[in-house]
Coordinates of C-alpha atoms in Angstrom, one line a residue:
X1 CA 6.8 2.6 13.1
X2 CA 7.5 -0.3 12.5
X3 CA 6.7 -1.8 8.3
X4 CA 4.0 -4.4 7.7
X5 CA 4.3 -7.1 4.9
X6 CA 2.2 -6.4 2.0
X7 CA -0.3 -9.2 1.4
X8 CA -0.5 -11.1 -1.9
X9 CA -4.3 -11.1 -1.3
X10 CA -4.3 -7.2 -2.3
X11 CA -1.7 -7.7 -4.9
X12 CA -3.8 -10.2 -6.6
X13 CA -6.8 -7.0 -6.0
X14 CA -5.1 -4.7 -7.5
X15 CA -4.3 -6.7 -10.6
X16 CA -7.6 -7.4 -11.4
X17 CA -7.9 -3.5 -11.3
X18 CA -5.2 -3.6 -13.6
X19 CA -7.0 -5.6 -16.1
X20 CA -10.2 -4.8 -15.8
X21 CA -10.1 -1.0 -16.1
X22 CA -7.4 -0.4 -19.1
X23 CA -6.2 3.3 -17.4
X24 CA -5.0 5.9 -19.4
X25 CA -1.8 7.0 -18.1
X26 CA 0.1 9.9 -19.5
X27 CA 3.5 9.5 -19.6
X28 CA 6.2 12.6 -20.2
X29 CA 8.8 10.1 -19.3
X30 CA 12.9 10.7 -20.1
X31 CA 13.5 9.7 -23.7
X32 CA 15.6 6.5 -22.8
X33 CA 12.8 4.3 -21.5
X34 CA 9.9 5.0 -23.5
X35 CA 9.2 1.9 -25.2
X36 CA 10.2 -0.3 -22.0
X37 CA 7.3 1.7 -20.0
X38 CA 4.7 1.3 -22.6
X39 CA 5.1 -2.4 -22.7
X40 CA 4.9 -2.7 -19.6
X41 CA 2.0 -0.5 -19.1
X42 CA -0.1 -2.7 -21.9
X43 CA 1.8 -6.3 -20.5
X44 CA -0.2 -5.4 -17.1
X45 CA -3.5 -4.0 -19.1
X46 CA -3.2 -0.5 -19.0
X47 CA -2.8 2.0 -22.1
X48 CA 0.2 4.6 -22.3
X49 CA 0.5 7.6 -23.7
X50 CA 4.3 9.9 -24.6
X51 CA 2.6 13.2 -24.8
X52 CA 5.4 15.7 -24.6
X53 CA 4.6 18.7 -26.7
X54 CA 3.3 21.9 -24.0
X55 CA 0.3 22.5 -25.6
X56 CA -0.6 18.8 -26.1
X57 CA 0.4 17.6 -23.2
X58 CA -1.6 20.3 -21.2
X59 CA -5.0 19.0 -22.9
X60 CA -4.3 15.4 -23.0
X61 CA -3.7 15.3 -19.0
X62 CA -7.0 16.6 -18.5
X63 CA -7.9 13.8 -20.4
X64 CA -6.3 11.2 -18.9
X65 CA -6.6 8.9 -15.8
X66 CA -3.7 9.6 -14.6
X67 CA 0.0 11.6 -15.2
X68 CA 3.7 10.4 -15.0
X69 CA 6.5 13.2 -14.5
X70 CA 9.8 12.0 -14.5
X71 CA 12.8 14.1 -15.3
X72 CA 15.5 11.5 -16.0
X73 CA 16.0 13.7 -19.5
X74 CA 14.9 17.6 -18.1
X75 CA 15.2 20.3 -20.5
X76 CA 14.1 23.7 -19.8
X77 CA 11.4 23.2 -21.9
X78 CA 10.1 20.0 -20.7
X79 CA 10.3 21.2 -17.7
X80 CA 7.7 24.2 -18.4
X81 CA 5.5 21.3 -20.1
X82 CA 5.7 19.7 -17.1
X83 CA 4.3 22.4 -14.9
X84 CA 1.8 23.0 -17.3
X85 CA 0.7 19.3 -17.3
X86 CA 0.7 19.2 -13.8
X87 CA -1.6 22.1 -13.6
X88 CA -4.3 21.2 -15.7
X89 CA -4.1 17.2 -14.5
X90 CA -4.9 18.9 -11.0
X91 CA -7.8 21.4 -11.9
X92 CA -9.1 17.8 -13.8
X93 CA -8.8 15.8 -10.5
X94 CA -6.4 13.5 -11.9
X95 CA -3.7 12.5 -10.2
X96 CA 0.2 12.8 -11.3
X97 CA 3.4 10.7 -9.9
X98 CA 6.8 12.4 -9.7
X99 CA 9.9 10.1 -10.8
X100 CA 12.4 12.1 -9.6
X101 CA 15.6 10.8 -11.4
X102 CA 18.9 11.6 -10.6
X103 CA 18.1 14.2 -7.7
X104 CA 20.4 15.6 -5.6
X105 CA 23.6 14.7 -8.2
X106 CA 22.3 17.3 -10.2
X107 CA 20.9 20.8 -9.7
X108 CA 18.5 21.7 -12.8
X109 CA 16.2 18.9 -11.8
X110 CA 16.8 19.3 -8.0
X111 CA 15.5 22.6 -8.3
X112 CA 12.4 21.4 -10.3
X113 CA 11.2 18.4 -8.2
X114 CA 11.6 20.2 -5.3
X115 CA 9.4 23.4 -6.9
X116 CA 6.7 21.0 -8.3
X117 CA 6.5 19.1 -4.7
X118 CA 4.1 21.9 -3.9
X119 CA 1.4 20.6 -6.6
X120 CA 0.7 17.8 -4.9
X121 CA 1.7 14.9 -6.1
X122 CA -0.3 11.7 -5.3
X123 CA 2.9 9.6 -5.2
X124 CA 6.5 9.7 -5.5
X125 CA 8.9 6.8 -6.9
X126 CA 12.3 6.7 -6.4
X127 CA 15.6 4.8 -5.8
X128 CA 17.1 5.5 -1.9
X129 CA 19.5 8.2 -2.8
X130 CA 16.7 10.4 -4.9
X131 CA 14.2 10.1 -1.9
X132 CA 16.8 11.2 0.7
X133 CA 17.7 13.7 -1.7
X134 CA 14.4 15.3 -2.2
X135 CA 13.1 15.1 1.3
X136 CA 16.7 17.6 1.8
X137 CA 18.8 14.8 4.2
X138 CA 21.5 13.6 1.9
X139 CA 23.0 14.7 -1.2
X140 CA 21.9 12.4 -3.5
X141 CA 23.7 9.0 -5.1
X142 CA 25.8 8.9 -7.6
X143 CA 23.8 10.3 -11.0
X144 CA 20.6 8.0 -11.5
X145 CA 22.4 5.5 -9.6
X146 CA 21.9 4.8 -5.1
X147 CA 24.6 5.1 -2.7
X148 CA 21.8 4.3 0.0
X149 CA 19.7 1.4 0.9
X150 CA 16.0 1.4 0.5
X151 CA 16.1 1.1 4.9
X152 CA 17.6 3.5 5.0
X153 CA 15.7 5.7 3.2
X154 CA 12.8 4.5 5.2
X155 CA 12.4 7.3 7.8
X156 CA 13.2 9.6 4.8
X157 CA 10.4 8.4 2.5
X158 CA 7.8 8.7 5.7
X159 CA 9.4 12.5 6.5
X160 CA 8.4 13.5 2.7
X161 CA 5.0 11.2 2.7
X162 CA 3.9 13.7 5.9
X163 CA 5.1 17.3 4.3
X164 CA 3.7 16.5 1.0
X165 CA 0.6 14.1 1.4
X166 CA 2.2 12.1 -1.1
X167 CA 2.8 8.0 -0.9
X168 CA 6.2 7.5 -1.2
X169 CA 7.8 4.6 -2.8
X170 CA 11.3 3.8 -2.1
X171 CA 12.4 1.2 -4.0
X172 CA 15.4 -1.1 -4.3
X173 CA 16.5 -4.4 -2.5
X174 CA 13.4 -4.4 -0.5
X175 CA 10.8 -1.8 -1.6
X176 CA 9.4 0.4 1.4
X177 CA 5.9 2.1 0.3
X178 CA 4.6 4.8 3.2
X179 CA 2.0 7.5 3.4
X180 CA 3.7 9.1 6.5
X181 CA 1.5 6.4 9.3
X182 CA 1.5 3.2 7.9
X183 CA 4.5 1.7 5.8
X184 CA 4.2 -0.9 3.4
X185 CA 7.3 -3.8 2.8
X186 CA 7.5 -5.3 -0.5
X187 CA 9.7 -8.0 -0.7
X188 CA 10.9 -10.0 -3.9
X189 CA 12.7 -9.2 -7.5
X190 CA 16.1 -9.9 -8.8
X191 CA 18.9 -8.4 -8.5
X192 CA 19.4 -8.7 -12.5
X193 CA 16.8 -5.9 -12.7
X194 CA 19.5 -3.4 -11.9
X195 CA 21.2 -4.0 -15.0
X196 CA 18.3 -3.3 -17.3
X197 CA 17.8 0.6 -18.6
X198 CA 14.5 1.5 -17.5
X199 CA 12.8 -0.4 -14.8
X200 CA 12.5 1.7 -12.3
X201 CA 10.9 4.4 -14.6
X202 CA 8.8 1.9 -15.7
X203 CA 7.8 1.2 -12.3
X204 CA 6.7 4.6 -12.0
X205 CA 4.4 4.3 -14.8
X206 CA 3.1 1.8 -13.5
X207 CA 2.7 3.6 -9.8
X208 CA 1.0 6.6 -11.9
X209 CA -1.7 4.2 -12.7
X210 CA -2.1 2.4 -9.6
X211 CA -3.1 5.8 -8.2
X212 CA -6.2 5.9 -11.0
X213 CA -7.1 2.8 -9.4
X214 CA -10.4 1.9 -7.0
X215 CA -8.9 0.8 -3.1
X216 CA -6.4 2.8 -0.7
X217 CA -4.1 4.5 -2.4
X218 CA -1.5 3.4 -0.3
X219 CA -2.2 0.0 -1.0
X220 CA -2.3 0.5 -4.6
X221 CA 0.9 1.5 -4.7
X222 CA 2.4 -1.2 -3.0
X223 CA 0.9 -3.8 -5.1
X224 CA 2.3 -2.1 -8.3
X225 CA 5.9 -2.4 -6.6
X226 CA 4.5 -6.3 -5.6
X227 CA 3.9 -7.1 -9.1
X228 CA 7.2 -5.9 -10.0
X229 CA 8.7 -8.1 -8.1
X230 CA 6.9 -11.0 -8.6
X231 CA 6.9 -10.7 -12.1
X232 CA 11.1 -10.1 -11.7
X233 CA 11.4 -13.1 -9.6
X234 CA 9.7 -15.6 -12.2
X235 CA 11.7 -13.5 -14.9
X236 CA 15.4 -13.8 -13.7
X237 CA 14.7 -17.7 -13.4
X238 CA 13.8 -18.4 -17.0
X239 CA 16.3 -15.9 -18.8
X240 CA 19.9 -16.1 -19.1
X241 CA 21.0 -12.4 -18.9
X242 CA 19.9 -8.8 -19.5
X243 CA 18.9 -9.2 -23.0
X244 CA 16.6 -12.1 -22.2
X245 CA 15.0 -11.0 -19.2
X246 CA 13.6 -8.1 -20.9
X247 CA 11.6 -10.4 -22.5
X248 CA 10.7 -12.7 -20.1
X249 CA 10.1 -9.5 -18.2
X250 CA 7.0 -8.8 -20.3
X251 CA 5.9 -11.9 -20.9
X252 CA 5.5 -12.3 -16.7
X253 CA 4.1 -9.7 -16.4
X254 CA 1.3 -10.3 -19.2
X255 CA 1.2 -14.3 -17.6
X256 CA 0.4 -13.0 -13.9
X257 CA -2.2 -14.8 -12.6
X258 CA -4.6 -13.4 -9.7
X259 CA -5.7 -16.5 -8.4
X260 CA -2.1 -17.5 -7.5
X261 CA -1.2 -14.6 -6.4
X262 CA -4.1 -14.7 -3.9

């Protein structure tokens, strides 16, 4: 199967989405990246939540439009907050998004993704070497960093997009976004992204609330990983290294304009 382009036309869609319908997106996200992810959730238009605490977290993702889960900073106890989230988040027909960080490399959070696959995730985000990881044909890279190249995680992300009815999203040089028939290619970015902390969870954030979205779910999802890139493109040409791209980051990102995208 062979990838089709993503067009700008649905990019431009789904940002209006974006800014029209301020979604509510929980977020038990690792402790490194918080802030990054909620300004970037309210840059785009929607509203973010750090709900960690079990008992919280279990009403408020009832609550919600939609849940993150990402285990870049697991502890046993997060972990059972997690669950519980996930739980409740399903019986409320909301749907969740695993960011499975660093699995494979280590076993804790192996264990955990691979448990929580069964509660049916509406998408999955991850870097090559986490999606190979998880759908059990490589080891996994080298902690929260890839060994592997988003092609070749391709086949990977569509094995795990058919076993777990999930959209997959593997994400890197070029970004490859499959429901197990039809892939996605997302083309675009900056290679300066890799050097900032926290913009791949963020992207997951911002996957989570693509998936509260109205359209194809598959679709959505690739336009959340379009707008990244986009808005990275226009980013790494106006700033001058890591420090100023964050900001320049944001401000794209808040800037995009539908229209041109269309």
């Amino acid at each position: 199967m062979q990838p089709d382009l993503l067009n700008h036309a649905h990019i431009a869609s789904v940002l209006q989405h974006f800014r029209t319908h301020s979604t509510l997106v929980h977020c038990m996200t690792n402790d490194v990246v918080q802030t990054f992810t909620a300004n970037v959730l309210l840059a785009l238009g929607a509203s973010p939540a750090m709900v960690i605490e079990r008992e919280e977290a279990v009403q408020f993702s009832a609550i919600a439009d939609a849940l993150l889960v990402n285990v870049g900073t697991l502890t046993a106890d997060r972990a059972d907050a997690m669950r519980a989230a996930i739980h409740s988040a399903n019986e409320a027909g909301k749907p969740w998004t695993l960011d499975p960080v660093a699995v494979g490399a280590l076993d804790f959070r192996s264990r955990f993704c691979r448990e929580i696959l069964s509660l049916h995730p509406a998408a999955i985000r991850g870097n090559a070497s986490e999606i190979m990881a998880l759908a059990g044909v490589s080891a996994g890279g080298r902690g929260v960093d890839t060994t592997d190249s988003a092609s070749a995680a391709r086949p990977a992300a569509e094995q795990l997009a058919r076993e777990t009815g999930a959209v997959v999203a593997v994400t890197g040089e070029v970004d490859y976004v499959t429901d197990g028939n039809r892939t996605l290619k997302v083309i675009g970015g900056a290679p300066i992204m890799t050097r900032i902390v926290g913009t791949g969870c963020a992207l997951s954030a911002v996957v989570a609330a693509s998936c509260a979205l109205p359209g194809e779910r598959l679709v959505n999802v690739a336009a959340a990983s379009g707008l990244f890139a986009q808005a990275g493109g226009e980013a790494a040409s106006e700033s001058r290294g890591p420090g100023s791209f964050v900001a320049a980051f944001l401000d794209a990102l808040y800037h995009l304009d539908g229209g041109a995208l269309a």
